């Protein structure tokens, strides 16, 4: 089993852990409705992705109201 050669100082250990950070999600503008959406996801407002309609939002509203 591997063992460390010597003591790792507080500064060295903490600086190694300093690179664990949160990333901001990639938010872009939808080309159809110009609302902000997550990149590489279907727009929640209009249902379009890459210029194609994936989800018919009118049918979804009818199902929600029924």
mmCIF file of N, CA and C in Angstrom:
data_model
loop_
_atom_site.group_PDB
_atom_site.id
_atom_site.type_symbol
_atom_site.label_atom_id
_atom_site.label_comp_id
_atom_site.label_asym_id
_atom_site.label_seq_id
_atom_site.Cartn_x
_atom_site.Cartn_y
_atom_site.Cartn_z
ATOM 1 N N UNK A 1 0.849 -1.184 0.000
ATOM 2 C CA UNK A 1 0.000 0.000 0.000
ATOM 3 C C UNK A 1 0.889 1.239 0.000
ATOM 4 N N UNK A 2 0.535 2.225 -0.831
ATOM 5 C CA UNK A 2 1.366 3.421 -0.973
ATOM 6 C C UNK A 2 1.213 4.328 0.238
ATOM 7 N N UNK A 3 2.327 4.893 0.660
ATOM 8 C CA UNK A 3 2.330 5.832 1.783
ATOM 9 C C UNK A 3 2.947 7.148 1.321
ATOM 10 N N UNK A 4 2.490 8.272 1.881
ATOM 11 C CA UNK A 4 3.105 9.546 1.508
ATOM 12 C C UNK A 4 4.551 9.626 2.008
ATOM 13 N N UNK A 5 5.406 10.284 1.241
ATOM 14 C CA UNK A 5 6.813 10.406 1.614
ATOM 15 C C UNK A 5 7.003 11.269 2.848
ATOM 16 N N UNK A 6 6.184 12.303 2.964
ATOM 17 C CA UNK A 6 6.329 13.189 4.114
ATOM 18 C C UNK A 6 5.057 14.004 4.310
ATOM 19 N N UNK A 7 5.100 14.872 5.327
ATOM 20 C CA UNK A 7 3.933 15.689 5.640
ATOM 21 C C UNK A 7 3.678 16.709 4.530
ATOM 22 N N UNK A 8 2.441 16.865 4.176
ATOM 23 C CA UNK A 8 2.038 17.894 3.219
ATOM 24 C C UNK A 8 1.594 19.107 4.032
ATOM 25 N N UNK A 9 2.186 20.253 3.743
ATOM 26 C CA UNK A 9 1.870 21.456 4.507
ATOM 27 C C UNK A 9 0.423 21.885 4.273
ATOM 28 N N UNK A 10 -0.084 22.693 5.207
ATOM 29 C CA UNK A 10 -1.463 23.185 5.088
ATOM 30 C C UNK A 10 -1.651 23.978 3.805
ATOM 31 N N UNK A 11 -0.695 24.813 3.478
ATOM 32 C CA UNK A 11 -0.801 25.646 2.276
ATOM 33 C C UNK A 11 -0.840 24.789 1.015
ATOM 34 N N UNK A 12 -0.002 23.777 0.973
ATOM 35 C CA UNK A 12 0.048 22.925 -0.217
ATOM 36 C C UNK A 12 -1.241 22.126 -0.394
ATOM 37 N N UNK A 13 -1.732 21.540 0.703
ATOM 38 C CA UNK A 13 -2.976 20.764 0.625
ATOM 39 C C UNK A 13 -4.174 21.626 0.295
ATOM 40 N N UNK A 14 -4.248 22.814 0.892
ATOM 41 C CA UNK A 14 -5.379 23.710 0.658
ATOM 42 C C UNK A 14 -5.348 24.298 -0.743
ATOM 43 N N UNK A 15 -4.157 24.579 -1.256
ATOM 44 C CA UNK A 15 -4.086 25.125 -2.609
ATOM 45 C C UNK A 15 -4.502 24.075 -3.641
ATOM 46 N N UNK A 16 -4.263 22.810 -3.364
ATOM 47 C CA UNK A 16 -4.699 21.743 -4.263
ATOM 48 C C UNK A 16 -6.223 21.647 -4.270
ATOM 49 N N UNK A 17 -6.839 21.833 -3.102
ATOM 50 C CA UNK A 17 -8.291 21.763 -2.998
ATOM 51 C C UNK A 17 -8.982 23.034 -3.480
ATOM 52 N N UNK A 18 -8.227 24.088 -3.711
ATOM 53 C CA UNK A 18 -8.804 25.372 -4.092
ATOM 54 C C UNK A 18 -9.416 25.334 -5.492
ATOM 55 N N UNK A 19 -9.086 24.325 -6.293
ATOM 56 C CA UNK A 19 -9.603 24.256 -7.654
ATOM 57 C C UNK A 19 -10.977 23.599 -7.732
ATOM 58 N N UNK A 20 -11.546 23.157 -6.616
ATOM 59 C CA UNK A 20 -12.898 22.609 -6.592
ATOM 60 C C UNK A 20 -13.852 23.780 -6.459
ATOM 61 N N UNK A 21 -14.474 24.168 -7.563
ATOM 62 C CA UNK A 21 -15.367 25.313 -7.510
ATOM 63 C C UNK A 21 -16.606 25.057 -8.369
ATOM 64 N N UNK A 22 -17.647 25.808 -8.083
ATOM 65 C CA UNK A 22 -18.881 25.686 -8.845
ATOM 66 C C UNK A 22 -18.721 26.378 -10.186
ATOM 67 N N UNK A 23 -19.434 25.867 -11.183
ATOM 68 C CA UNK A 23 -19.419 26.477 -12.505
ATOM 69 C C UNK A 23 -20.769 27.121 -12.769
ATOM 70 N N UNK A 24 -20.749 28.239 -13.450
ATOM 71 C CA UNK A 24 -21.981 28.922 -13.824
ATOM 72 C C UNK A 24 -22.606 28.163 -14.994
ATOM 73 N N UNK A 25 -23.926 27.878 -14.945
ATOM 74 C CA UNK A 25 -24.538 27.160 -16.063
ATOM 75 C C UNK A 25 -24.510 28.011 -17.335
ATOM 76 N N UNK A 26 -24.379 27.334 -18.469
ATOM 77 C CA UNK A 26 -24.326 28.021 -19.763
ATOM 78 C C UNK A 26 -25.739 28.439 -20.152
ATOM 79 N N UNK A 27 -26.043 29.721 -20.006
ATOM 80 C CA UNK A 27 -27.366 30.241 -20.335
ATOM 81 C C UNK A 27 -27.247 31.070 -21.601
ATOM 82 N N UNK A 28 -28.102 30.769 -22.591
ATOM 83 C CA UNK A 28 -28.087 31.458 -23.868
ATOM 84 C C UNK A 28 -29.495 31.916 -24.218
ATOM 85 N N UNK A 29 -29.601 32.754 -25.231
ATOM 86 C CA UNK A 29 -30.896 33.258 -25.675
ATOM 87 C C UNK A 29 -31.486 32.307 -26.714
ATOM 88 N N UNK A 30 -32.767 31.995 -26.575
ATOM 89 C CA UNK A 30 -33.472 31.147 -27.542
ATOM 90 C C UNK A 30 -33.604 31.923 -28.855
ATOM 91 N N UNK A 31 -33.347 31.252 -29.982
ATOM 92 C CA UNK A 31 -33.419 31.916 -31.287
ATOM 93 C C UNK A 31 -34.855 32.188 -31.716
ATOM 94 N N UNK A 32 -35.814 31.424 -31.181
ATOM 95 C CA UNK A 32 -37.211 31.584 -31.583
ATOM 96 C C UNK A 32 -37.924 32.657 -30.759
ATOM 97 N N UNK A 33 -37.918 32.500 -29.434
ATOM 98 C CA UNK A 33 -38.713 33.388 -28.574
ATOM 99 C C UNK A 33 -37.859 34.404 -27.817
ATOM 100 N N UNK A 34 -36.539 34.314 -27.941
ATOM 101 C CA UNK A 34 -35.586 35.235 -27.321
ATOM 102 C C UNK A 34 -35.646 35.244 -25.791
ATOM 103 N N UNK A 35 -36.122 34.155 -25.196
ATOM 104 C CA UNK A 35 -36.065 33.981 -23.749
ATOM 105 C C UNK A 35 -34.739 33.298 -23.406
ATOM 106 N N UNK A 36 -34.284 33.464 -22.173
ATOM 107 C CA UNK A 36 -33.056 32.816 -21.745
ATOM 108 C C UNK A 36 -33.333 31.339 -21.446
ATOM 109 N N UNK A 37 -32.417 30.454 -21.896
ATOM 110 C CA UNK A 37 -32.584 29.014 -21.694
ATOM 111 C C UNK A 37 -31.216 28.389 -21.476
ATOM 112 N N UNK A 38 -31.193 27.165 -20.960
ATOM 113 C CA UNK A 38 -29.948 26.429 -20.804
ATOM 114 C C UNK A 38 -29.448 25.991 -22.175
ATOM 115 N N UNK A 39 -28.152 26.088 -22.395
ATOM 116 C CA UNK A 39 -27.561 25.682 -23.666
ATOM 117 C C UNK A 39 -27.743 24.174 -23.861
ATOM 118 N N UNK A 40 -27.987 23.764 -25.081
ATOM 119 C CA UNK A 40 -28.142 22.362 -25.466
ATOM 120 C C UNK A 40 -29.370 21.717 -24.813
ATOM 121 N N UNK A 41 -30.408 22.513 -24.537
ATOM 122 C CA UNK A 41 -31.659 22.019 -23.985
ATOM 123 C C UNK A 41 -32.812 22.604 -24.793
ATOM 124 N N UNK A 42 -33.957 21.914 -24.779
ATOM 125 C CA UNK A 42 -35.159 22.432 -25.419
ATOM 126 C C UNK A 42 -35.642 23.635 -24.622
ATOM 127 N N UNK A 43 -36.102 24.666 -25.324
ATOM 128 C CA UNK A 43 -36.603 25.870 -24.664
ATOM 129 C C UNK A 43 -37.899 25.539 -23.929
ATOM 130 N N UNK A 44 -38.001 25.953 -22.671
ATOM 131 C CA UNK A 44 -39.193 25.684 -21.864
ATOM 132 C C UNK A 44 -40.359 26.563 -22.263
ATOM 133 N N UNK A 45 -40.090 27.673 -22.959
ATOM 134 C CA UNK A 45 -41.144 28.620 -23.294
ATOM 135 C C UNK A 45 -41.808 28.309 -24.639
ATOM 136 N N UNK A 46 -40.993 27.949 -25.645
ATOM 137 C CA UNK A 46 -41.561 27.742 -26.983
ATOM 138 C C UNK A 46 -41.444 26.300 -27.470
ATOM 139 N N UNK A 47 -40.583 25.480 -26.866
ATOM 140 C CA UNK A 47 -40.463 24.070 -27.238
ATOM 141 C C UNK A 47 -39.539 23.824 -28.414
ATOM 142 N N UNK A 48 -38.729 24.799 -28.820
ATOM 143 C CA UNK A 48 -37.839 24.641 -29.956
ATOM 144 C C UNK A 48 -36.441 24.250 -29.502
ATOM 145 N N UNK A 49 -35.748 23.486 -30.375
ATOM 146 C CA UNK A 49 -34.343 23.156 -30.174
ATOM 147 C C UNK A 49 -33.676 23.105 -31.545
ATOM 148 N N UNK A 50 -32.623 23.836 -31.712
ATOM 149 C CA UNK A 50 -31.849 23.868 -32.958
ATOM 150 C C UNK A 50 -32.725 24.224 -34.161
ATOM 151 N N UNK A 51 -33.665 25.160 -33.967
ATOM 152 C CA UNK A 51 -34.518 25.618 -35.053
ATOM 153 C C UNK A 51 -35.668 24.691 -35.398
ATOM 154 N N UNK A 52 -35.839 23.613 -34.650
ATOM 155 C CA UNK A 52 -36.925 22.658 -34.909
ATOM 156 C C UNK A 52 -37.835 22.582 -33.701
ATOM 157 N N UNK A 53 -39.142 22.463 -33.946
ATOM 158 C CA UNK A 53 -40.082 22.347 -32.836
ATOM 159 C C UNK A 53 -40.073 20.913 -32.328
ATOM 160 N N UNK A 54 -39.701 20.745 -31.087
ATOM 161 C CA UNK A 54 -39.600 19.422 -30.470
ATOM 162 C C UNK A 54 -40.851 19.141 -29.640
ATOM 163 N N UNK A 55 -41.311 20.134 -28.898
ATOM 164 C CA UNK A 55 -42.482 19.988 -28.035
ATOM 165 C C UNK A 55 -43.535 20.982 -28.491
ATOM 166 N N UNK A 56 -44.753 20.493 -28.702
ATOM 167 C CA UNK A 56 -45.851 21.387 -29.056
ATOM 168 C C UNK A 56 -46.404 21.958 -27.748
ATOM 169 N N UNK A 57 -46.093 23.217 -27.486
ATOM 170 C CA UNK A 57 -46.457 23.834 -26.215
ATOM 171 C C UNK A 57 -47.960 24.078 -26.104
ATOM 172 N N UNK A 58 -48.662 24.237 -27.238
ATOM 173 C CA UNK A 58 -50.117 24.431 -27.198
ATOM 174 C C UNK A 58 -50.806 23.171 -26.672
ATOM 175 N N UNK A 59 -50.375 21.998 -27.150
ATOM 176 C CA UNK A 59 -50.946 20.737 -26.665
ATOM 177 C C UNK A 59 -50.609 20.534 -25.191
ATOM 178 N N UNK A 60 -49.417 20.933 -24.814
ATOM 179 C CA UNK A 60 -49.006 20.776 -23.421
ATOM 180 C C UNK A 60 -49.867 21.626 -22.497
ATOM 181 N N UNK A 61 -50.213 22.858 -22.924
ATOM 182 C CA UNK A 61 -51.085 23.727 -22.149
ATOM 183 C C UNK A 61 -52.483 23.130 -22.042
ATOM 184 N N UNK A 62 -52.995 22.530 -23.136
ATOM 185 C CA UNK A 62 -54.328 21.919 -23.102
ATOM 186 C C UNK A 62 -54.352 20.748 -22.127
ATOM 187 N N UNK A 63 -53.299 19.938 -22.119
ATOM 188 C CA UNK A 63 -53.231 18.798 -21.194
ATOM 189 C C UNK A 63 -53.121 19.294 -19.759
ATOM 190 N N UNK A 64 -52.435 20.393 -19.570
ATOM 191 C CA UNK A 64 -52.260 20.933 -18.218
ATOM 192 C C UNK A 64 -53.594 21.472 -17.671
ATOM 193 N N UNK A 65 -54.381 22.106 -18.537
ATOM 194 C CA UNK A 65 -55.639 22.691 -18.114
ATOM 195 C C UNK A 65 -56.762 21.668 -17.980
ATOM 196 N N UNK A 66 -56.648 20.537 -18.652
ATOM 197 C CA UNK A 66 -57.709 19.521 -18.628
ATOM 198 C C UNK A 66 -57.710 18.696 -17.365
#
